[in-house]
Short mmCIF file of C-alpha atoms in Angstrom, two decimals:
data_model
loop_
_atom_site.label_atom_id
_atom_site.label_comp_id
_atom_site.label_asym_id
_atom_site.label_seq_id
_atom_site.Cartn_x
_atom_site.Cartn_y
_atom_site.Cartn_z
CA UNK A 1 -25.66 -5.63 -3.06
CA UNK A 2 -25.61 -1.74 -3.25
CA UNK A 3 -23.80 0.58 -0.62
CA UNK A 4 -25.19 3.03 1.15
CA UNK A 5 -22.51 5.30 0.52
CA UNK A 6 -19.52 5.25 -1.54
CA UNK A 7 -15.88 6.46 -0.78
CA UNK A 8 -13.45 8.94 -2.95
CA UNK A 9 -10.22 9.15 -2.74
CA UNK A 10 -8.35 12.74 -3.19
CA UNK A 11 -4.98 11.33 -3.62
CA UNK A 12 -2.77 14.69 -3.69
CA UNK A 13 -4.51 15.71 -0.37
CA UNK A 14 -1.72 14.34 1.62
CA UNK A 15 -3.95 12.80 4.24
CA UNK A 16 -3.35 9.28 4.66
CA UNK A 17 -6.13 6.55 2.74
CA UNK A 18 -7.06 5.37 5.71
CA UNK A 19 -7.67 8.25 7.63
CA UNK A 20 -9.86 9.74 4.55
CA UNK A 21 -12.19 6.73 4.91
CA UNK A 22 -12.74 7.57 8.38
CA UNK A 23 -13.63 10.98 7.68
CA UNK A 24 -16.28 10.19 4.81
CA UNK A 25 -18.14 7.83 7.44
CA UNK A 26 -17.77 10.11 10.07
CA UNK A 27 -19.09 12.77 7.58
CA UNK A 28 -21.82 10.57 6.71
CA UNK A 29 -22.90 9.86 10.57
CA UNK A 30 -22.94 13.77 11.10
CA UNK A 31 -24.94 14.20 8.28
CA UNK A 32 -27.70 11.59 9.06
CA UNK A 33 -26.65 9.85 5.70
CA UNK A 34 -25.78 6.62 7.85
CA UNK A 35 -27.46 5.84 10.64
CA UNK A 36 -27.23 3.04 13.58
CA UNK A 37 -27.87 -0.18 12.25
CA UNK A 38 -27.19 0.72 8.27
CA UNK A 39 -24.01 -1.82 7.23
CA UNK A 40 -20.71 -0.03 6.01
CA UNK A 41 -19.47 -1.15 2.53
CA UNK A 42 -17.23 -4.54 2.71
CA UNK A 43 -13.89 -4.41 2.01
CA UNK A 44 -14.26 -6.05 -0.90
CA UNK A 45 -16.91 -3.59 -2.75
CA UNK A 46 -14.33 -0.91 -1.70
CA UNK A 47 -11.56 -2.04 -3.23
CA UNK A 48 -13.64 -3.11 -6.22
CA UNK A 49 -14.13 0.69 -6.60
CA UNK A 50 -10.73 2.44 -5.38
CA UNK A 51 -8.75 -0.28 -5.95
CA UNK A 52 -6.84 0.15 -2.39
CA UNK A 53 -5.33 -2.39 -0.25
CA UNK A 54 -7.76 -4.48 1.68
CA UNK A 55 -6.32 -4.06 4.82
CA UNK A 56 -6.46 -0.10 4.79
CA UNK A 57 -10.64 -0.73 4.53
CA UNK A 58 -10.33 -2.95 7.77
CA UNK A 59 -7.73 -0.79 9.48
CA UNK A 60 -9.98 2.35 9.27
CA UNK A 61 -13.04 0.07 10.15
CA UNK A 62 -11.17 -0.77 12.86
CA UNK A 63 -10.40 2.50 14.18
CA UNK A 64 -14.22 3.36 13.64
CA UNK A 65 -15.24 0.44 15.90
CA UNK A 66 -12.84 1.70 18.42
CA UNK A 67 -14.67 4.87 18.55
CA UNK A 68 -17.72 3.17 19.37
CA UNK A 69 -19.06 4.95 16.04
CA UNK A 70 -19.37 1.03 14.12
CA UNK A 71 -19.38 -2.52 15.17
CA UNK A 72 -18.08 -5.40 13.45
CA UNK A 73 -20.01 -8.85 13.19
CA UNK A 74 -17.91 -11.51 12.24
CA UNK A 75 -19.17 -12.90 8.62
CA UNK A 76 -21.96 -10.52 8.58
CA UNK A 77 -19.92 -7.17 8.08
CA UNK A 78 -19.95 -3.53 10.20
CA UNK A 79 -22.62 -1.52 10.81
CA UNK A 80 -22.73 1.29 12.11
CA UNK A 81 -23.73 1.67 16.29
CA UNK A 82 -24.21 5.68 17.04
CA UNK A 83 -25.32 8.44 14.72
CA UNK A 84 -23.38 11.61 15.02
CA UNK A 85 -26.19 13.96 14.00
CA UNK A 86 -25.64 16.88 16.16
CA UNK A 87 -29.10 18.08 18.41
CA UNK A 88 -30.82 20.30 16.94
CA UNK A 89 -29.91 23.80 18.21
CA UNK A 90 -32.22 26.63 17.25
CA UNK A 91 -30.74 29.04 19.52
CA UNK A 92 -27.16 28.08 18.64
CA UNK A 93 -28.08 28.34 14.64
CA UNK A 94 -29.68 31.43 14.92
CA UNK A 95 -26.65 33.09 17.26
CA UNK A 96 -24.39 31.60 14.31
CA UNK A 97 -26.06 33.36 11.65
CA UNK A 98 -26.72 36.55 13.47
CA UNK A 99 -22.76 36.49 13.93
CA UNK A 100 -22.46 35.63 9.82
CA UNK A 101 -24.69 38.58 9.01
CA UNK A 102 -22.17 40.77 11.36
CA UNK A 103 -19.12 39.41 9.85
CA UNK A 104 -20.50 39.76 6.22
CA UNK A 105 -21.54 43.78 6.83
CA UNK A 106 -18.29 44.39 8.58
CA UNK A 107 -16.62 43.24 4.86
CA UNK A 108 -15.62 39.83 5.90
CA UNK A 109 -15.63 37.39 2.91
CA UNK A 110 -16.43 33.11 3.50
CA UNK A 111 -12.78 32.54 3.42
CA UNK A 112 -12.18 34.65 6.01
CA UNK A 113 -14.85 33.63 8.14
CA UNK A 114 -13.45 30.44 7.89
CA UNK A 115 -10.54 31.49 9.09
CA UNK A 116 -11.63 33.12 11.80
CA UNK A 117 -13.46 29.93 12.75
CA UNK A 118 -10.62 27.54 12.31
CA UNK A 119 -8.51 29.33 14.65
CA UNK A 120 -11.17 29.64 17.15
CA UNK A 121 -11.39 25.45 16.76
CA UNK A 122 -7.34 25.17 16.74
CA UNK A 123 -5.41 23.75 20.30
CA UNK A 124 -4.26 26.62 21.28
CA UNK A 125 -7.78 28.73 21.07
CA UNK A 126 -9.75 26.08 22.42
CA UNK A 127 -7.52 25.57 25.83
CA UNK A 128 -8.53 29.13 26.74
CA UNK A 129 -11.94 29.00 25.79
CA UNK B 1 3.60 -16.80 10.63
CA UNK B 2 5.92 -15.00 8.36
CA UNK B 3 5.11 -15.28 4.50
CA UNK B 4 8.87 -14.53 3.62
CA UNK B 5 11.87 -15.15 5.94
CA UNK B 6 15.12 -14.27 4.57
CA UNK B 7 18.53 -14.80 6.42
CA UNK B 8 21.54 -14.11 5.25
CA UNK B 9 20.75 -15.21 1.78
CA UNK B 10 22.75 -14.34 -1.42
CA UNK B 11 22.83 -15.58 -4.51
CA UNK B 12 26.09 -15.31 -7.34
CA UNK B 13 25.80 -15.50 -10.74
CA UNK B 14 29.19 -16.28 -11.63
CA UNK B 15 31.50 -13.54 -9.83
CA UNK B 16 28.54 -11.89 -9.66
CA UNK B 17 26.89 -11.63 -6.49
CA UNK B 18 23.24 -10.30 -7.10
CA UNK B 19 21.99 -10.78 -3.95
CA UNK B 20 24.21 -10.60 -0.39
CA UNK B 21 23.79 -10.64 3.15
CA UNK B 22 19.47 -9.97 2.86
CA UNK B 23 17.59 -10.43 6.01
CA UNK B 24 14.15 -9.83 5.63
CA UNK B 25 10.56 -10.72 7.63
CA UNK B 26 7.66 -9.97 6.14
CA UNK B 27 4.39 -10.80 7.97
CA UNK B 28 1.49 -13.00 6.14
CA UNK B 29 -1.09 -11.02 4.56
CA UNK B 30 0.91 -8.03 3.19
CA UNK B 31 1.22 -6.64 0.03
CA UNK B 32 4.68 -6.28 -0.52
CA UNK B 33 6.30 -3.63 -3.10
CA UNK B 34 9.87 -4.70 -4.29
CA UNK B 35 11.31 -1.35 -5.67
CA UNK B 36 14.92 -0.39 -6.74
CA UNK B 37 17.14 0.25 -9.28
CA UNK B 38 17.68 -2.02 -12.29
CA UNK B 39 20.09 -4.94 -11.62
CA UNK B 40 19.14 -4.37 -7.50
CA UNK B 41 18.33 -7.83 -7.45
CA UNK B 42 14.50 -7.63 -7.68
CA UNK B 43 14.01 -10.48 -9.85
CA UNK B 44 16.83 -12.72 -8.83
CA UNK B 45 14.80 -12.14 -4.78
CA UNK B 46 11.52 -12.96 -6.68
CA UNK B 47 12.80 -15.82 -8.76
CA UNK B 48 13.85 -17.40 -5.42
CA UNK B 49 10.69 -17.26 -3.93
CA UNK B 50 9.01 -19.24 -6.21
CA UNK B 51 12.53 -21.98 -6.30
CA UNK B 52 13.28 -21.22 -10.02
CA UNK B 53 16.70 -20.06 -8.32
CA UNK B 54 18.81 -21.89 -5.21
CA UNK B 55 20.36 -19.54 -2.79
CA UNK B 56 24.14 -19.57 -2.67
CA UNK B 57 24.39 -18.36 0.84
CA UNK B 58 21.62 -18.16 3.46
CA UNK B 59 18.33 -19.32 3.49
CA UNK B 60 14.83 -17.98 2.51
CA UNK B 61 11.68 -19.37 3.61
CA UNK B 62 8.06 -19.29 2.68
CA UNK B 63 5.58 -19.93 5.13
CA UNK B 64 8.14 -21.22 7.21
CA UNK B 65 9.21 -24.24 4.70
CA UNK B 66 12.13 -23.73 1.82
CA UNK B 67 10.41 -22.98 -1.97
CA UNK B 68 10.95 -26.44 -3.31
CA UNK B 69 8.87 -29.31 -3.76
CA UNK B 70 5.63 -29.50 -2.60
CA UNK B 71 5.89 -25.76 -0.77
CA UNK B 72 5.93 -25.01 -4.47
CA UNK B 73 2.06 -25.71 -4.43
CA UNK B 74 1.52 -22.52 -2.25
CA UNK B 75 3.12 -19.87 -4.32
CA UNK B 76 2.28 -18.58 -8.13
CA UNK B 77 4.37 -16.71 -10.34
CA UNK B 78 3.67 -14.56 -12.97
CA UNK B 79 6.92 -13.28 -14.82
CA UNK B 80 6.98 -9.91 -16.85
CA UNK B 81 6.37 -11.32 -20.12
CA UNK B 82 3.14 -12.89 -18.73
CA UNK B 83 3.79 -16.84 -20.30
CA UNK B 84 0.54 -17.64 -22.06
CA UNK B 85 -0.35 -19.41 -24.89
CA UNK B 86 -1.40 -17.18 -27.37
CA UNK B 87 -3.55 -19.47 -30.06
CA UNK B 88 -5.70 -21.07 -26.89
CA UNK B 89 -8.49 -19.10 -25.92
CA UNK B 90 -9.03 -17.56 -22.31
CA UNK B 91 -11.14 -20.79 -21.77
CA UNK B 92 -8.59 -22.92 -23.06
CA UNK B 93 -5.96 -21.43 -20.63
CA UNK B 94 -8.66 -22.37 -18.00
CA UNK B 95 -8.74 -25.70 -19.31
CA UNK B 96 -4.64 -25.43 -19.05
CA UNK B 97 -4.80 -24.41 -15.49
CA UNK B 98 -7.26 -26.66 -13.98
CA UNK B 99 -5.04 -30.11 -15.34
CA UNK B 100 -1.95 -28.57 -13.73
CA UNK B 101 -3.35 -27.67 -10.44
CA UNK B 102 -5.42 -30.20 -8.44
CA UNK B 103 -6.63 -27.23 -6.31
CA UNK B 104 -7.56 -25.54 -9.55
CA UNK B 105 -10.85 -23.21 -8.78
CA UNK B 106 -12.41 -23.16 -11.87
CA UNK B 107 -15.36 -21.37 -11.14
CA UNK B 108 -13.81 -18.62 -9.19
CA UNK B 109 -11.69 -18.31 -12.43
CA UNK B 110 -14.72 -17.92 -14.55
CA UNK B 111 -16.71 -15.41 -12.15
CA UNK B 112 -13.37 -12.97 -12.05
CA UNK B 113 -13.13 -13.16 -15.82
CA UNK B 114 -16.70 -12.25 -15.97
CA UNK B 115 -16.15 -9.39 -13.45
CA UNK B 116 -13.72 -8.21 -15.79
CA UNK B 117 -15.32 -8.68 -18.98
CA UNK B 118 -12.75 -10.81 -20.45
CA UNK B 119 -14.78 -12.92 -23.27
CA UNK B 120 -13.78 -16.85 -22.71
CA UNK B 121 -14.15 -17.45 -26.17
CA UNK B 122 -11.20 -14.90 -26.74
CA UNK B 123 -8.10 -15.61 -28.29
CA UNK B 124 -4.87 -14.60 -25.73
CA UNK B 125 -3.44 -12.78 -28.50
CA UNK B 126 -6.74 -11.61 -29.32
CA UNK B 127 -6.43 -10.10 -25.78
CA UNK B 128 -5.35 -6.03 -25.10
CA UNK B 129 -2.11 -5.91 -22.33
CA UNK B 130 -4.30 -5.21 -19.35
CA UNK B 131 -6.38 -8.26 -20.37
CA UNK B 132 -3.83 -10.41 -20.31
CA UNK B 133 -2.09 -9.69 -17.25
CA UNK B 134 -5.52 -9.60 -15.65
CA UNK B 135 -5.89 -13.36 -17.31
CA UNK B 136 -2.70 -14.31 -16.04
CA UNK B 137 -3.40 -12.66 -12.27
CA UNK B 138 -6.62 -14.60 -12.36
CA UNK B 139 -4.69 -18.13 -13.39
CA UNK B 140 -2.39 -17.28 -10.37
CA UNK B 141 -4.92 -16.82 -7.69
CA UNK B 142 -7.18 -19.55 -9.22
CA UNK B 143 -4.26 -22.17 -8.17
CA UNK B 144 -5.69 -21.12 -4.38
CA UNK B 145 -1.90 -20.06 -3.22
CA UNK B 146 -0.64 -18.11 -0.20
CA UNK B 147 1.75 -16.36 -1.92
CA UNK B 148 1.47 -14.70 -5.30
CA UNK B 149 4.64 -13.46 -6.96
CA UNK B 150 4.55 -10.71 -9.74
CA UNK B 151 7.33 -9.18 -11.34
CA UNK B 152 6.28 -5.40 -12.82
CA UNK B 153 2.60 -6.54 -13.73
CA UNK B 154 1.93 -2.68 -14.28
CA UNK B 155 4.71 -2.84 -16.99
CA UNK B 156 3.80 -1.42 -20.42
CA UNK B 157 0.17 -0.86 -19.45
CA UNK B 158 -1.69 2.30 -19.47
CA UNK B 159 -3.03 3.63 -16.83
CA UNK B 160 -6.77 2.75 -17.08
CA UNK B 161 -5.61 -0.53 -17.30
CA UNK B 162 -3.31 -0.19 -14.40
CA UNK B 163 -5.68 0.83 -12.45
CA UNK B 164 -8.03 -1.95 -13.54
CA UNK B 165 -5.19 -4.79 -12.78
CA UNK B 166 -4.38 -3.53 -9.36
CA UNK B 167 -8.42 -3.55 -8.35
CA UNK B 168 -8.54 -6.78 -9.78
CA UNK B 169 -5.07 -7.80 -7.65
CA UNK B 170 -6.53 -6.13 -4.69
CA UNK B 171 -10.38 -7.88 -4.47
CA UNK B 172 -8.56 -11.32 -4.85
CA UNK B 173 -6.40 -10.16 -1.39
CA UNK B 174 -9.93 -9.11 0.27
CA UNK B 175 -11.11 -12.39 -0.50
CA UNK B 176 -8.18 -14.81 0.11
CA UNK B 177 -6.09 -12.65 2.26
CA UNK B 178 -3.29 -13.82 0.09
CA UNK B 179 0.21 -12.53 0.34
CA UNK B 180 1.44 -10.52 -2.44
CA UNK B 181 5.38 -9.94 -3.13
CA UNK B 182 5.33 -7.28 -6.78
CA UNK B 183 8.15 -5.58 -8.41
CA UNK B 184 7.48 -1.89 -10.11
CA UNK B 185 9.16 1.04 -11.00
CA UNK B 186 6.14 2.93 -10.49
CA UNK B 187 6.51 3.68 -7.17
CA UNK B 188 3.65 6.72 -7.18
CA UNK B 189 1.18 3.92 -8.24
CA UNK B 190 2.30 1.42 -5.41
CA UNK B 191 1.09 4.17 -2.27
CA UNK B 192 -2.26 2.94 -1.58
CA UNK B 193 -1.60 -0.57 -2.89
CA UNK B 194 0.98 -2.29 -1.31
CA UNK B 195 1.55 -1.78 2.54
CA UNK B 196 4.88 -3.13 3.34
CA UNK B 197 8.37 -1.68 1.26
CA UNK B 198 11.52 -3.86 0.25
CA UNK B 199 13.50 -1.28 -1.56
CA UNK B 200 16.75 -3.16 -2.47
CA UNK B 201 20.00 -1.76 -3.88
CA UNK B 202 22.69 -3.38 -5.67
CA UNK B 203 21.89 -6.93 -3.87
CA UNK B 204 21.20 -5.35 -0.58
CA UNK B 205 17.64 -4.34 1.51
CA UNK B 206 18.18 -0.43 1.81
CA UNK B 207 14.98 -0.03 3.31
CA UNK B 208 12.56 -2.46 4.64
CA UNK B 209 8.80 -2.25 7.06
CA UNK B 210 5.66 -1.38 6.92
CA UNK B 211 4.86 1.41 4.82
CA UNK B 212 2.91 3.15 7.37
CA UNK B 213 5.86 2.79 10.18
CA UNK B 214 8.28 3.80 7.50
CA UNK B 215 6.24 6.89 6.57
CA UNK B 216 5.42 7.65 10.42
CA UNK B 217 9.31 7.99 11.12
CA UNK B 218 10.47 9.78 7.80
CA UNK B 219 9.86 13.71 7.52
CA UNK B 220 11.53 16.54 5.14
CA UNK B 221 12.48 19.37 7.45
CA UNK B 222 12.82 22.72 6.42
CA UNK B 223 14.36 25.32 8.00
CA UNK B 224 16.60 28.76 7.76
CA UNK B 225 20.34 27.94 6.34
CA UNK B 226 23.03 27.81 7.87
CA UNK B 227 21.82 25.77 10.72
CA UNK B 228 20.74 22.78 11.91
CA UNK B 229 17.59 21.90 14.29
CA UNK B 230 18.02 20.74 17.53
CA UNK B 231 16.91 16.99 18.63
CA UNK B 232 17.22 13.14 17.83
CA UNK B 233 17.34 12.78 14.48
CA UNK B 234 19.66 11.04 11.41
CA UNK B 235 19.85 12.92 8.09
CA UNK B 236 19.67 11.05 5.10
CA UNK B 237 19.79 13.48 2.91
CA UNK B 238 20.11 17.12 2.09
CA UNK B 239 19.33 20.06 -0.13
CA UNK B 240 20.89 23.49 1.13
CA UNK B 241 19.86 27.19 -1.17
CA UNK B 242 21.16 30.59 -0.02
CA UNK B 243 18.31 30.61 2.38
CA UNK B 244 17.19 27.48 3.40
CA UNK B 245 17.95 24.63 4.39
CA UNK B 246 15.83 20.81 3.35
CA UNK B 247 16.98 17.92 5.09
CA UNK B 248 15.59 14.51 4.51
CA UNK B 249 15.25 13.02 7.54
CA UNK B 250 14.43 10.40 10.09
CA UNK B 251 13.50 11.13 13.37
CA UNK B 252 12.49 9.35 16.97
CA UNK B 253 11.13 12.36 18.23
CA UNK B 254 9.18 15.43 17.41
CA UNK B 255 11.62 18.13 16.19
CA UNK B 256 11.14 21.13 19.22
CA UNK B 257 12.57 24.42 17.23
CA UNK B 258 9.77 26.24 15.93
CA UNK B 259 12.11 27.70 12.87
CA UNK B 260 12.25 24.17 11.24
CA UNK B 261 9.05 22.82 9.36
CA UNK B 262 8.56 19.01 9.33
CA UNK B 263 6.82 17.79 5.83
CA UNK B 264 5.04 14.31 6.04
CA UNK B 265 6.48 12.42 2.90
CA UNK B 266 5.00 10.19 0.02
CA UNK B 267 6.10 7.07 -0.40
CA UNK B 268 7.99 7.95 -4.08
CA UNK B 269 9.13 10.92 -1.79
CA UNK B 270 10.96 8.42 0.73
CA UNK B 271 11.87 5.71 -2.04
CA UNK B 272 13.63 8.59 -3.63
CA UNK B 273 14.93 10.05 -0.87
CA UNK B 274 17.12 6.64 0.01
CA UNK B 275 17.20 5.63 -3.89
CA UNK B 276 19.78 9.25 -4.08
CA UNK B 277 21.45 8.03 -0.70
CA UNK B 278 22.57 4.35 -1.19
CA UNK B 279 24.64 4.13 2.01
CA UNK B 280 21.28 4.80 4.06
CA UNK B 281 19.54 2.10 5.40
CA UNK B 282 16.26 1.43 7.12
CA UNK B 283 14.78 -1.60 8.81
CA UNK B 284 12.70 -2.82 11.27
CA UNK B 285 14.27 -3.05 14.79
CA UNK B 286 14.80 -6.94 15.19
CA UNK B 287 16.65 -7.09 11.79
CA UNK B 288 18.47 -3.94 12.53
CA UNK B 289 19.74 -5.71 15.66
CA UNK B 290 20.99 -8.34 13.44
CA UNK B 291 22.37 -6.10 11.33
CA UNK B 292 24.33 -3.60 13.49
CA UNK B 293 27.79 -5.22 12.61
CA UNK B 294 27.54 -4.43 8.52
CA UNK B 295 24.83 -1.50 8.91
#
């Protein structure tokens, strides 16, 4: 059986193995590559590829399911319950590129554009907001 | 039920005692990495396991029963130097395997090998290093055991192979959920294998857990020299310069000073960290408890 997607590993990120596999499927979910009903890889075809520990594949699985994002079927595998596709926004897009096209003539560069953003997402920002 | 129970156990080798006063618990279903020095006692722990060696004090148990006799039956182990016959062929060692072991699973044998690309018709000596341990991994979980024992299996390989033996190590523990107890000085290769630590030092546990509890609770703070951060916290160990100040450290509670920097840790990082501070110790609460008179 093939896999709908496939997991990497960056192992000098730093970020635990576990929480990296939650991020690729929650990647995948936002970007429509996985959708509800589509099974996750078994823990077994992952570690036939990363050669990881089992139980780091369930443990993340297991976080996913309770985030209502996946459900487990005993014997069957996980698939995967809710997409995280975010509605289409055409207002929201176009305000976000209007504000790109501002930042890029006032000499911003991408780096610092995402920079700016990342605050504006960090705690502290997003209390006030 | 716990795969390995260890209390009070030692074991002396004539006046020397290379094992003393270990306690350990580790839960079924782990994969265990046994790190430390040479002559810490790694083998003479693993050689007990598998009841090639009596205690001399204490007791250890597997799966709740002592490693003799028929408790044998549930634990494999595959020794550095890999025991095979080299003039038999991988089928032959097969052959070998299934008249020693009622529970022998032949097929399951044959299907990994395949997986692997190891040729049947192969002579063992025939047979590169990774091949072999991989033949001798496969022989081990093809006896259908609970426990399997390896002592450095990632010895003298290179690292595709490495690589190659621990995927092979870790698709028999999806499908079995066997326990697995393996020695290594590679301790950067053992991160996102194993998931419980037994870091021994001269005959003792120095550190003990979970790998994810032990990594939770252990940070490197940094901070301006001179001074120490406030809060509950026990240094292990420490590095000071002209400005700064690096303290290995393990803490039960956020540190609140905003001058001091906590830095998660690797695993090497923390094995390290205790490996250059042998009077340091780490274990899980229950055993700590046990342990408070000697700790």
């Amino acid at each position: 059986m093939t896999c709908l997607i496939d997991f990497t590993l960056d192992r000098k990120s730093g970020t635990a193995t576990y929480a990296q596999l939650i991020q690729q499927v929650e990647h995948a979910l936002r970007l429509g590559l996985l959708m509800p009903g589509d099974q996750l890889p078994t823990a077994k075809q992952v570690v036939g590829r990363l050669a990881i520990n089992p139980n780091t594949v369930l443990r993340a699985y297991r976080e996913l399911e309770s985030r209502g994002l996946v459900e487990a079927m005993p014997g069957l595998g996980t698939f995967v319950r809710r997409s995280l596709v975010a509605p289409h926004d055409p207002e929201l897009e176009a305000a976000l590129g209007a504000w790109v096209a501002t930042a890029r003539a006032a000499g911003l560069g991408d780096d610092d554009m995402r920079s700016l953003l990342e605050f504006a997402l960090s705690p502290g920002q997003r209390e006030t907001a | 039920m716990t795969a390995l129970e260890a209390t009070g156990l030692g074991k002396r080798y004539r006046d020397t005692w290379a094992l003393r006063e270990v306690f350990l618990s580790v839960p079924r279903g782990r994969v265990v990495a046994l790190v430390g020095p040479n002559g810490a006692g790694k083998t003479t722990l693993m050689r007990l396991a598998v009841g090639l060696h009596r205690p001399t004090t204490g007791h250890l148990r597997v799966f709740g029963a002592e490693p003799y006799g028929e408790a044998l039956a549930q634990v494999a182990y595959v020794a550095q130097d890999k025991p095979l016959y080299d003039e038999f062929t991988v089928n032959e060692m097969l052959n070998v395997g299934r008249h020693l072991n009622p529970r022998f699973d032949l097929a399951g044998a044959r299907d990994r090998l395949a997986d692997l690309n190891i040729p049947g018709r192969a002579r063992v000596h025939q047979l590169s290093g990774g091949q072999r341990a991989q033949l001798a991994i496969t022989l081990a979980v093809a006896k259908r055991v609970d426990l399997i024992v390896l002592d450095e299996p990632l010895a003298s390989l290179d690292p595709l192979a490495r690589h190659e033996v621990m995927r092979g190590l870790m698709m028999a523990v999806a499908e079995t959920g066997l326990t697995v107890l393996l020695s290594s000085h590679v301790v950067a290769e053992l991160d996102e294998v194993c998931d419980h630590l037994v870091l021994l030092s001269r005959g003792r546990v120095q550190v003990a857990g979970d790998i994810e509890d032990i990594l939770r609770a252990h940070r490197m703070l940094t901070g301006p020299a001179g001074m120490m951060p406030g809060g509950a916290y026990e240094v292990i160990g420490e590095d000071r310069t002209e400005r700064q100040t690096s303290l290995f450290a393990r803490l039960r509670e956020p540190i609140p000073d905003p001058r001091w920097t906590a830095h998660e840790l690797s695993l090497t990082d923390v094995v390290l960290g205790y490996m250059r501070s042998p009077m340091s110790t780490h274990f899980p609460p229950p055993v700590l408890a046990e342990r408070d008179d000697v700790a």
